[in-house]
Tab-separated table of C-alpha atoms and ligand atoms in Angstrom:
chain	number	residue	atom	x	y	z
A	1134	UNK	CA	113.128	88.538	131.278
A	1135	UNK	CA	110.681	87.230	128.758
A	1136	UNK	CA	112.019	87.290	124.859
A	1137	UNK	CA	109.891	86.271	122.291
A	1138	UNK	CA	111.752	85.137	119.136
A	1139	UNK	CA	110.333	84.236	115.637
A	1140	UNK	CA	111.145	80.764	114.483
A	1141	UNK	CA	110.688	78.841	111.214
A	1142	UNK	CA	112.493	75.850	109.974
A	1143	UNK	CA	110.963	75.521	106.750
A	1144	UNK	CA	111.729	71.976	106.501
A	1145	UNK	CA	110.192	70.617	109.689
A	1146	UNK	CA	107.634	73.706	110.287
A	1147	UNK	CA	104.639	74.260	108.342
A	1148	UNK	CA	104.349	77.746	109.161
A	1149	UNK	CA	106.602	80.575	111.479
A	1150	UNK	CA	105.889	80.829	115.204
A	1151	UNK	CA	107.142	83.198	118.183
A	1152	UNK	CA	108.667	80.995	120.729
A	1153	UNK	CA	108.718	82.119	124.337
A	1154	UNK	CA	111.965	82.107	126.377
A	1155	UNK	CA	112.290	82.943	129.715
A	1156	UNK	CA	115.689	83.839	130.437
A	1157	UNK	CA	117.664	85.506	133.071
A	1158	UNK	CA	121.022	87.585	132.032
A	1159	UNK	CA	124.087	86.457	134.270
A	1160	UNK	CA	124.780	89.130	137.073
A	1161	UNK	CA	121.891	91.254	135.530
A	1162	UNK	CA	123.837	93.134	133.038
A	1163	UNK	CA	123.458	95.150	130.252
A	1164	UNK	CA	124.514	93.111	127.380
A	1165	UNK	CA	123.744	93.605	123.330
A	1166	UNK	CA	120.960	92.150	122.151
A	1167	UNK	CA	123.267	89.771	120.168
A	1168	UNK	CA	125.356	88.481	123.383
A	1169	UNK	CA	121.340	87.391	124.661
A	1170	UNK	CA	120.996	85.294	121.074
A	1171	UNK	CA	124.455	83.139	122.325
A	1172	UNK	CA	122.384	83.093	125.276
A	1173	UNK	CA	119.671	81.453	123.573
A	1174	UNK	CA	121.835	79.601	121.316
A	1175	UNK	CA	123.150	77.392	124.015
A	1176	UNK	CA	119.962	76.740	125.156
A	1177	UNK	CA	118.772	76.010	122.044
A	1178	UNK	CA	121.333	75.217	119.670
A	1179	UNK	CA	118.602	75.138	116.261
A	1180	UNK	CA	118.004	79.175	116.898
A	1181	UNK	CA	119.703	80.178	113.851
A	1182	UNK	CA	120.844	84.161	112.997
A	1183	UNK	CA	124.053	85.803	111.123
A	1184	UNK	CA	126.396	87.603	112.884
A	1185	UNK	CA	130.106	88.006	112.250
A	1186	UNK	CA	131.924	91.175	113.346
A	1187	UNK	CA	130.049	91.750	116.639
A	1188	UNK	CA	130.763	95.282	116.251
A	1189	UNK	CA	128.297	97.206	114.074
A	1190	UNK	CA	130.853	96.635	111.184
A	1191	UNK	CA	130.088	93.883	109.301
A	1192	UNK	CA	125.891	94.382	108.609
A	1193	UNK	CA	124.895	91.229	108.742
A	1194	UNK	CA	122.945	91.294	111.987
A	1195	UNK	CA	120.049	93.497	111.336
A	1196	UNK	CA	117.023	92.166	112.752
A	1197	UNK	CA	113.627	93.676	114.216
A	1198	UNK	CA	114.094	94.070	117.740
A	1199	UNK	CA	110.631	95.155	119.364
A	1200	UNK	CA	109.727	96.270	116.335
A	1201	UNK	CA	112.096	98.695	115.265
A	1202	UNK	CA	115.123	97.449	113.039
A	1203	UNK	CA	118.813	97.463	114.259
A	1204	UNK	CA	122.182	95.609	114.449
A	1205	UNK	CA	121.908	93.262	117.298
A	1206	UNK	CA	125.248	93.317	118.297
A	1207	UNK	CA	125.357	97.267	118.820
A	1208	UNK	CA	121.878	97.705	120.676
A	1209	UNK	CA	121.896	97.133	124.334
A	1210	UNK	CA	119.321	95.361	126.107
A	1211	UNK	CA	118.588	98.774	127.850
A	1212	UNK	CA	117.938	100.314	124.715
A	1213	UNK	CA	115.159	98.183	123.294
A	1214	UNK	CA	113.451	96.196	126.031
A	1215	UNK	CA	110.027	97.099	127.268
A	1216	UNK	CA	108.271	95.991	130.378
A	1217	UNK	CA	111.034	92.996	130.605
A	1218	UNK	CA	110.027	91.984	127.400
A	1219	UNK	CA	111.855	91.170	123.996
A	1220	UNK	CA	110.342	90.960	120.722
A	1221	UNK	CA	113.015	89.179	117.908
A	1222	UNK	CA	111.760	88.917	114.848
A	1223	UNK	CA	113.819	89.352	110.999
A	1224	UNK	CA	114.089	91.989	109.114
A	1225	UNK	CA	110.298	92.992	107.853
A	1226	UNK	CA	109.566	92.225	104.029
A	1227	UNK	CA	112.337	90.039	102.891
A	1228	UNK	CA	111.570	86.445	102.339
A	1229	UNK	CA	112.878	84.170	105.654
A	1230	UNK	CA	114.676	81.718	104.924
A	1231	UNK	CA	115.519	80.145	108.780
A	1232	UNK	CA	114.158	81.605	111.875
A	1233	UNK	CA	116.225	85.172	111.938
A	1234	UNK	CA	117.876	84.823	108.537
A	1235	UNK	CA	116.562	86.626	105.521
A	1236	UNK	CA	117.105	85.771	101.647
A	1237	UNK	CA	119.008	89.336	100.941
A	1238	UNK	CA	118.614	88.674	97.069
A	1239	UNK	CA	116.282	91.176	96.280
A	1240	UNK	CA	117.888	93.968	98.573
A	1241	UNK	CA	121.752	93.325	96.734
A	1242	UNK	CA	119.861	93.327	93.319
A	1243	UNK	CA	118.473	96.782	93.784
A	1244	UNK	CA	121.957	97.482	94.881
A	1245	UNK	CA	123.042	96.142	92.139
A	1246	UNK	CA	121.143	98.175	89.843
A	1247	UNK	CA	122.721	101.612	90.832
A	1248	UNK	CA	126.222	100.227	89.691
A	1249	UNK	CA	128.178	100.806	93.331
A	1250	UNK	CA	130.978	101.474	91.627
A	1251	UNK	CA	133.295	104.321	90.189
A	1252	UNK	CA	133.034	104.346	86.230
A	1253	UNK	CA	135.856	106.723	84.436
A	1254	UNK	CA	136.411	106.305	80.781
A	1255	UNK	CA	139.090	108.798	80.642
A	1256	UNK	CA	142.255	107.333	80.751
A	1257	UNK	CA	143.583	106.183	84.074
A	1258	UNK	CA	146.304	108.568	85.397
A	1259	UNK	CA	150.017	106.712	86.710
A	1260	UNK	CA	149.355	107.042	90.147
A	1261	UNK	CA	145.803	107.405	91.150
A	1262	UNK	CA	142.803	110.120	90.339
A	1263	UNK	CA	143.119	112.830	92.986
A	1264	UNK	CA	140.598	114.656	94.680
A	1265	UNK	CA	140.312	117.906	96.710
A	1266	UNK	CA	139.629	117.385	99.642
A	1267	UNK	CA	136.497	119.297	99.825
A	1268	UNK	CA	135.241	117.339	96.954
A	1269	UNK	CA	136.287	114.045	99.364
A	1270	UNK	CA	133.831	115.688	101.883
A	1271	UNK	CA	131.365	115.442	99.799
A	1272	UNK	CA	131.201	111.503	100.588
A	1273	UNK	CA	130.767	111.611	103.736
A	1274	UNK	CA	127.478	110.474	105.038
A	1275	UNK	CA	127.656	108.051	102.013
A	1276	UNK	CA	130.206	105.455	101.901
A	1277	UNK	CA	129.806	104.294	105.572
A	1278	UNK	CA	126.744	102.758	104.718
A	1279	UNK	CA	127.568	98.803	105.557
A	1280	UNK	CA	124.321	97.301	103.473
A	1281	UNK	CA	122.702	95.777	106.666
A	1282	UNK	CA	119.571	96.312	104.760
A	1283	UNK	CA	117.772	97.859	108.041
A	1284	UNK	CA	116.894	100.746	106.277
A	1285	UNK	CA	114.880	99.574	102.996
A	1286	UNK	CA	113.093	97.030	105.129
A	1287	UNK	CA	111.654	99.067	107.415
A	1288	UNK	CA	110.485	101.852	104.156
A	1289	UNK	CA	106.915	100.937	103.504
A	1290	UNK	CA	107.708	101.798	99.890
A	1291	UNK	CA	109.981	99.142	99.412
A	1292	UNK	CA	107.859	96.481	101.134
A	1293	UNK	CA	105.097	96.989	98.028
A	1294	UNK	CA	107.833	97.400	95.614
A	1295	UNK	CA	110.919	95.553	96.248
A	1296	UNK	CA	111.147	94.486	92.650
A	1297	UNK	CA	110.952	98.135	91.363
A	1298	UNK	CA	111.961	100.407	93.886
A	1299	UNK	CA	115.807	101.158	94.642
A	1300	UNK	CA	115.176	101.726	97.938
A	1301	UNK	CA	117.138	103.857	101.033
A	1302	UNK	CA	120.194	101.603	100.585
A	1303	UNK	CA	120.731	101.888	97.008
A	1304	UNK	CA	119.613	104.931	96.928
A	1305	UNK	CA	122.069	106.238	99.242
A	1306	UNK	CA	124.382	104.516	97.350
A	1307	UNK	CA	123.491	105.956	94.156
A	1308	UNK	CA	124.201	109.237	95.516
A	1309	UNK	CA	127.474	108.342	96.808
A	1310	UNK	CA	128.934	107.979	93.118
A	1311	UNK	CA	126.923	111.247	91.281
A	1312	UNK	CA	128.445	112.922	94.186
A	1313	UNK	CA	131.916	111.604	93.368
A	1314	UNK	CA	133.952	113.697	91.070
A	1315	UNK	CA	136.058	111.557	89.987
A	1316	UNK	CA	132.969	109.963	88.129
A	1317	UNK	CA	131.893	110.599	84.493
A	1318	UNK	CA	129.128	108.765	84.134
A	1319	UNK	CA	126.413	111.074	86.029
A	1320	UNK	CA	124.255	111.418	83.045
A	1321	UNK	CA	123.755	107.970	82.361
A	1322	UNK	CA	123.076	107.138	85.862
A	1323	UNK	CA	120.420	109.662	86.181
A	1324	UNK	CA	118.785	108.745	83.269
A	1325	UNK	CA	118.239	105.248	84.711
A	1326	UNK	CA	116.714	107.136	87.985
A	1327	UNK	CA	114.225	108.723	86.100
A	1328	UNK	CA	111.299	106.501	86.054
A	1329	UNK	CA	108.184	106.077	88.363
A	1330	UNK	CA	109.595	104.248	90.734
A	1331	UNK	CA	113.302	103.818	90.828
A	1332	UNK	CA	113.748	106.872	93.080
A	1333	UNK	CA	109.958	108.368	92.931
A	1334	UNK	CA	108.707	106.112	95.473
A	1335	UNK	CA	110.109	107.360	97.722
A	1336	UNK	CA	107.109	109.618	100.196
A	1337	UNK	CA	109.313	111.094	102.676
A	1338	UNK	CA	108.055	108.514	105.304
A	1339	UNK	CA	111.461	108.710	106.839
A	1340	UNK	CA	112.128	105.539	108.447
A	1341	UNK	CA	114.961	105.092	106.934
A	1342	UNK	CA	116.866	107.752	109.042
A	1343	UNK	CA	115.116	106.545	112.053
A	1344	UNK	CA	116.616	103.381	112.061
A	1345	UNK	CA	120.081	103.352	110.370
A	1346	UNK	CA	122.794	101.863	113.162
A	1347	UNK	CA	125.372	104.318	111.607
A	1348	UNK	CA	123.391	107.377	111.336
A	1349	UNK	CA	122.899	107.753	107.964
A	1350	UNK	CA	120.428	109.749	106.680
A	1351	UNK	CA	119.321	108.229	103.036
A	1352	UNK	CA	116.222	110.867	102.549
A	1353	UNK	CA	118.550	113.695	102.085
A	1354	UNK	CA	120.075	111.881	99.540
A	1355	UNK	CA	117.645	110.789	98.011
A	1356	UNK	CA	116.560	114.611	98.068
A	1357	UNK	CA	119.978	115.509	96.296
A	1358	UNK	CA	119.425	112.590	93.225
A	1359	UNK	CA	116.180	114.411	92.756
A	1360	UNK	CA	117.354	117.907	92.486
A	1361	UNK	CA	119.902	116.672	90.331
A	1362	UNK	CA	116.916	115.099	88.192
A	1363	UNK	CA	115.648	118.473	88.640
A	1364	UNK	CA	118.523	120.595	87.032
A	1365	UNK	CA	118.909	117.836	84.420
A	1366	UNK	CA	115.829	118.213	83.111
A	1367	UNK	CA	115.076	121.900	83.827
B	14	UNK	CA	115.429	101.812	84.703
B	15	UNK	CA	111.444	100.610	85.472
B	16	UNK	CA	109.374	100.782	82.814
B	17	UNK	CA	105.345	101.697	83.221
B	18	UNK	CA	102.871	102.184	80.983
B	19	UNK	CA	100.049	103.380	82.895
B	20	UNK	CA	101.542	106.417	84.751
B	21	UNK	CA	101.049	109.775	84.160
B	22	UNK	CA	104.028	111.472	82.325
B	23	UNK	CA	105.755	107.953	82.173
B	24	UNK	CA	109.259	109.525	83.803
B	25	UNK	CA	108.628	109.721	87.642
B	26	UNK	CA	110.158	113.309	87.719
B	27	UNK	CA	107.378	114.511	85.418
B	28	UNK	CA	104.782	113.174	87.748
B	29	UNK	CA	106.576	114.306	90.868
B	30	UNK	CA	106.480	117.814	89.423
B	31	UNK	CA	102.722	117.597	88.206
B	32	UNK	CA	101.844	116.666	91.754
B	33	UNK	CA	103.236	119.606	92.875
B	34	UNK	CA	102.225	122.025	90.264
B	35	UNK	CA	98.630	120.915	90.349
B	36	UNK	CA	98.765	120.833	94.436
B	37	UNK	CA	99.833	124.458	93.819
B	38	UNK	CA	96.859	125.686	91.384
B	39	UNK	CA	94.534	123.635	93.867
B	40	UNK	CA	95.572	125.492	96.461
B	41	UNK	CA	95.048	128.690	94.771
B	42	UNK	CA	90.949	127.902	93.588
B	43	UNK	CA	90.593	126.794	97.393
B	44	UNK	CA	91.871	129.408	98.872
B	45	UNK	CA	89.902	131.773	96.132
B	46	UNK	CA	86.768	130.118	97.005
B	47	UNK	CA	86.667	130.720	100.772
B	48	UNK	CA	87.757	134.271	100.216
B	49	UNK	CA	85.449	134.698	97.454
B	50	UNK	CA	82.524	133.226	99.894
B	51	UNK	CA	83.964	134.653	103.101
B	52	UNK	CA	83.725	138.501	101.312
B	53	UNK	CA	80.481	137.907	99.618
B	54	UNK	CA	77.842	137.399	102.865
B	55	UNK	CA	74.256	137.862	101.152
B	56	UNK	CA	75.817	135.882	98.371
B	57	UNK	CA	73.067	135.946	95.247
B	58	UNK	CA	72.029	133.536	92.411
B	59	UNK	CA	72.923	136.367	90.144
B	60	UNK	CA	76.384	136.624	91.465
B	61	UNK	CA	77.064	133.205	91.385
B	62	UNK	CA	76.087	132.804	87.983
B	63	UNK	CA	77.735	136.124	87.361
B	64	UNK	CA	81.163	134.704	88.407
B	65	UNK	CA	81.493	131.509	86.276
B	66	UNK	CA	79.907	133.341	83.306
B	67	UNK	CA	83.487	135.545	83.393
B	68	UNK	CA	86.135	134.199	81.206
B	69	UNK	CA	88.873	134.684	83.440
B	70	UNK	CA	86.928	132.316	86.206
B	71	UNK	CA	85.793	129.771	83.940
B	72	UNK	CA	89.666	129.460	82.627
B	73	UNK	CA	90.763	129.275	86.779
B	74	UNK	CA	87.906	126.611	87.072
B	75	UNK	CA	88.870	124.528	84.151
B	76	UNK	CA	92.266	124.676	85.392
B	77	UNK	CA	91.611	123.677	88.701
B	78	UNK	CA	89.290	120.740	87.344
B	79	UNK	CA	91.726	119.506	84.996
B	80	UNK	CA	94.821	120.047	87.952
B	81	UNK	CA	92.331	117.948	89.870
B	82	UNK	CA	92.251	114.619	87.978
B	83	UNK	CA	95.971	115.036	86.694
B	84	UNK	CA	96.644	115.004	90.961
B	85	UNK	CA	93.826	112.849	91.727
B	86	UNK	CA	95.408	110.491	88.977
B	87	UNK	CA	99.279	110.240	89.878
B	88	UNK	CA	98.084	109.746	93.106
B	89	UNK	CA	95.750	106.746	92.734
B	90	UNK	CA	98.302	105.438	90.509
B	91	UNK	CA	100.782	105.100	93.123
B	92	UNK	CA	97.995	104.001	95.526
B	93	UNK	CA	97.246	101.494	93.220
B	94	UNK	CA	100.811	99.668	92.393
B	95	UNK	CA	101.767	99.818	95.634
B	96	UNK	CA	98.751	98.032	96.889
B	97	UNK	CA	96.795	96.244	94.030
B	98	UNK	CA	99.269	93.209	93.720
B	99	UNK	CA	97.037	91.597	91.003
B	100	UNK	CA	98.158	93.208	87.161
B	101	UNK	CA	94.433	92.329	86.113
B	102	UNK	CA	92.835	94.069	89.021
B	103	UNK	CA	95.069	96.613	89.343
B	104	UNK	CA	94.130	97.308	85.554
B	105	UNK	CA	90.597	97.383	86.016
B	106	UNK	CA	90.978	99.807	88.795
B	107	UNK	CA	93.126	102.452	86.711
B	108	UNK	CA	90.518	101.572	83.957
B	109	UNK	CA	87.862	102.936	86.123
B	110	UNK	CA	89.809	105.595	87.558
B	111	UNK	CA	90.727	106.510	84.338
B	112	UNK	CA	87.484	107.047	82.989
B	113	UNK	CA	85.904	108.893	85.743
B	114	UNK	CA	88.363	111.056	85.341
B	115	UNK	CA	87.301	111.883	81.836
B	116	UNK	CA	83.971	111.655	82.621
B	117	UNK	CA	84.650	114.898	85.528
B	118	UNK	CA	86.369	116.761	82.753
B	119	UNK	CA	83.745	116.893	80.385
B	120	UNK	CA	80.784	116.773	82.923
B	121	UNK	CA	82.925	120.026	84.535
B	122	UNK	CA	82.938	121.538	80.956
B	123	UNK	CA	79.685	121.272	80.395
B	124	UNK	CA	78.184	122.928	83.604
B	125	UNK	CA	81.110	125.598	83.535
B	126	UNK	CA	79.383	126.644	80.070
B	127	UNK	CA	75.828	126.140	80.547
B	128	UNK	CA	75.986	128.544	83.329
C	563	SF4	S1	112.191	108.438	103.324
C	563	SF4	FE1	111.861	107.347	101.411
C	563	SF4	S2	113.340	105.744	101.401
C	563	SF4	FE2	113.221	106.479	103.523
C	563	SF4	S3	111.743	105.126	104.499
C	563	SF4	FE3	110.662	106.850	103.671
C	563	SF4	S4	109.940	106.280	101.646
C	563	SF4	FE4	111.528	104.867	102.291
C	564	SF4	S1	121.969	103.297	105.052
C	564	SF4	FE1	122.245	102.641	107.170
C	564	SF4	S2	120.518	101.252	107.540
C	564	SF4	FE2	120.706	101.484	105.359
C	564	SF4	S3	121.962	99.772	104.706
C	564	SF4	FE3	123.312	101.525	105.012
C	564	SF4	S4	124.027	101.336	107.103
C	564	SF4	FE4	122.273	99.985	106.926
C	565	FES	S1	127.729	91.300	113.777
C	565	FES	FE1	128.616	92.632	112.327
C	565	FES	S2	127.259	94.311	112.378
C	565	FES	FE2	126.502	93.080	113.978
C-alpha cells in the first residue's frame, strides 16, 4: 500500500513535504495505524511521532489520518484506508514542531483556563466529600476525556481562534466540574464563560463528536454550560 | 474571560440570545410578507401605501429593520474575527459595517414615514 506521510525537520527543511512510502504489511494484516508508523520507523528511523500507551489511553497519538483525526494506535488500517492509500498528516491547526508532533501549548492553555480542577472552600470533611451516586452519574461522559486534543483541532472555530476560544476539550472539561456537586465555585466559573468567545464560538459544526476516539460528545456539553448561562442570567 | 470591545452586547450570551430573538421577529415580517402578498392578488398602490401608513405596520417594520442590522451585525462580527486576522483591517471592516448599518436604520425611517 501507498502511505503518504507529512514531514518537516525544521532544522534541515525549509518547508513541510508529504513523503511517499510504499510499503507492504507482513502477512497482509490488519494492524493499527500506529503498528504501520514502527513500520516506517525502521525504515526510516528520522520519522518522528508520540506515542506511549498504545492503547487509546494515554492521548498522545492523535494525528490526521486521511483526513479525519484519531488515535493511531486504536484505528485499524481497515478503518481509514482508501483505495490502498494512507494520508498521515498532524493534528490540523496546531503549530508542528517535527514531522507528526505538534506544539500542544495553546490547546493545555485553554485547558488551563477552565481550572480542571475541584475548588471547595468549605472545610474539608475527615474522610472524603461524598457523593450520591446519581450525582456521580452525572460525570459520566466527562471525565474520560484523555486531552488527545483531536477534538478542538478538527473545530473550525478553534482553528481562527485558538487564542480565545476554549474549545471542545476544555469545554467539555468545564462542564465536567459545574456538573460536579461537590464544587462551589459554579458562579465564578460561569462568569468567566460569559464572553464572546470563550464558549460562544462555538456554531454547532459538530466535529468534535465526529471524531472523539472515546466517544465523547463535547457539543452537548457545551449545550449544558450554555443553559446554565441561560438560567444564570434569566 | 475574553474581553471585546467591538461586539454587540459585549457578553457572548447576550449576543447569542439577540441572534435568536431577532432571527425570530425576522421570521415573523417574512412570513407576514408572503402571506400578506400571497392573499392580496390585484395588489394596489393604494394598498400598499395604505399598509405602511398604519401604525401597527410601521412599528412591525421598524422592528424588523432594526432586528435586521442587530442580526446582520453579531453575525458579521463573528465573520469578521474569525477570518480578518489583521486588528487594523478587521477594524475598518466593522467600521464600515457599522455604519451601513446606521445608515439602513435611518434611510428605513425615513421611507417608512414619508409613505
Ligand atoms: S460543535 Fe462546537 S466545539 Fe464542536 S466542532 Fe463544532 S464548533 Fe467546535
Ligand atoms: S473530548 Fe475526546 S477528542 Fe476531545 S480531547 Fe477529550 S478524548 Fe480527545
Ligand atoms: S499511544 Fe496512547 S493513546 Fe495512542
Amino acid at each position: 500500500m501507498l502511505v503518504s506521510v507529512y514531514r518537516y525537520n525544521p532544522e534541515t527543511d525549509d518547508a513541510p513535504y508529504m513523503q511517499d512510502v510504499h510499503i507492504d504489511i507482513p502477512g497482509g494484516k490488519d494492524i493499527m495505524v500506529l503498528d504501520l508508523l514502527q513500520l516506517l520507523k525502521e525504515k526510516d528511523p528520522t520519522m518522528t511521532f508520540r506515542r506511549s500507551c498504545r492503547e487509546g489511553v494515554c492521548g498522545s497519538d492523535g494525528m490526521n489520518m486521511n483526513g479525519k483525526n484519531g488515535l493511531a494506535c486504536i484505528t485499524a488500517l481497515s478503518q481509514v484506508v482508501e483505495k490502498d492509500k494512507l494520508v498521515l498528516r498532524p493534528l490540523p491547526g496546531l503549530p508542528v514542531i517535527r514531522d507528526l508532533v505538534v506544539d500542544m501549548s495553546q490547546f493545555y492553555r485553554q485547558y488551563e483556563k477552565v481550572k480542571p480542577f475541584l475548588i471547595n472552600d468549605t472545610p474539608a470533611p475527615a474522610i472524603e466529600r461524598l457523593q450520591s451516586p446519581e450525582d456521580r452519574a452525572e460525570l459520566d461522559g466527562l471525565y474520560e476525556c484523555i486531552l488527545c486534543a483531536c477534538c478542538s483541532t478538527a473545530c473550525p472555530s478553534f482553528w481562527w481562534n485558538p487564542d480565545k476560544f476554549i474549545g471542545p476539550s476544555g469545554l467539555l472539561q468545564a462542564y465536567r466540574f459545574l456538573a460536579d456537586t461537590r464544587d462551589t465555585a459554579r458562579e465564578q466559573r460561569l462568569a468567566e464563560l460569559d464572553d464572546p468567545f470563550s464558549v460562544f464560538r462555538c456554531h454547532g459544526i459538530m466535529n468534535c463528536v465526529n471524531v472523539c476516539p472515546k466517544g465523547l460528545n463535547p457539543t452537548k456539553a457545551i449545550g449544558k454550560i450554555r443553559n446554565l448561562l441561560l438560567q444564570r442570567a434569566t | 474571560m475574553v474581553t471585546s470591545i467591538t461586539s454587540f452586547g459585549r457578553s457572548g450570551l447576550y449576543d447569542w440570545m439577540m441572534q435568536r430573538v431577532t432571527a425570530v421577529v425576522l421570521m415573523a415580517y417574512t412570513l407576514f410578507m408572503i402571506g400578506y402578498l400571497l392573499f392580496s392578488s390585484d395588489l394596489s398602490y393604494a394598498q400598499w401605501t395604505g399598509l405602511f401608513q398604519n401604525t401597527a405596520m410601521r412599528i412591525f417594520t421598524l422592528l424588523a429593520i432594526l432586528s435586521l442590522v442587530a442580526h446582520a451585525w453579531i453575525g458579521l462580527w463573528s465573520v469578521s474575527t474569525d477570518y480578518i486576522k489583521q486588528t487594523g483591517i478587521r477594524f475598518v471592516f466593522q467600521s464600515v459595517c457599522g455604519l451601513l448599518a446606521f445608515v439602513y436604520v435611518v434611510w428605513g425611517i425615513q421611507i417608512l414615514w414619508g409613505v
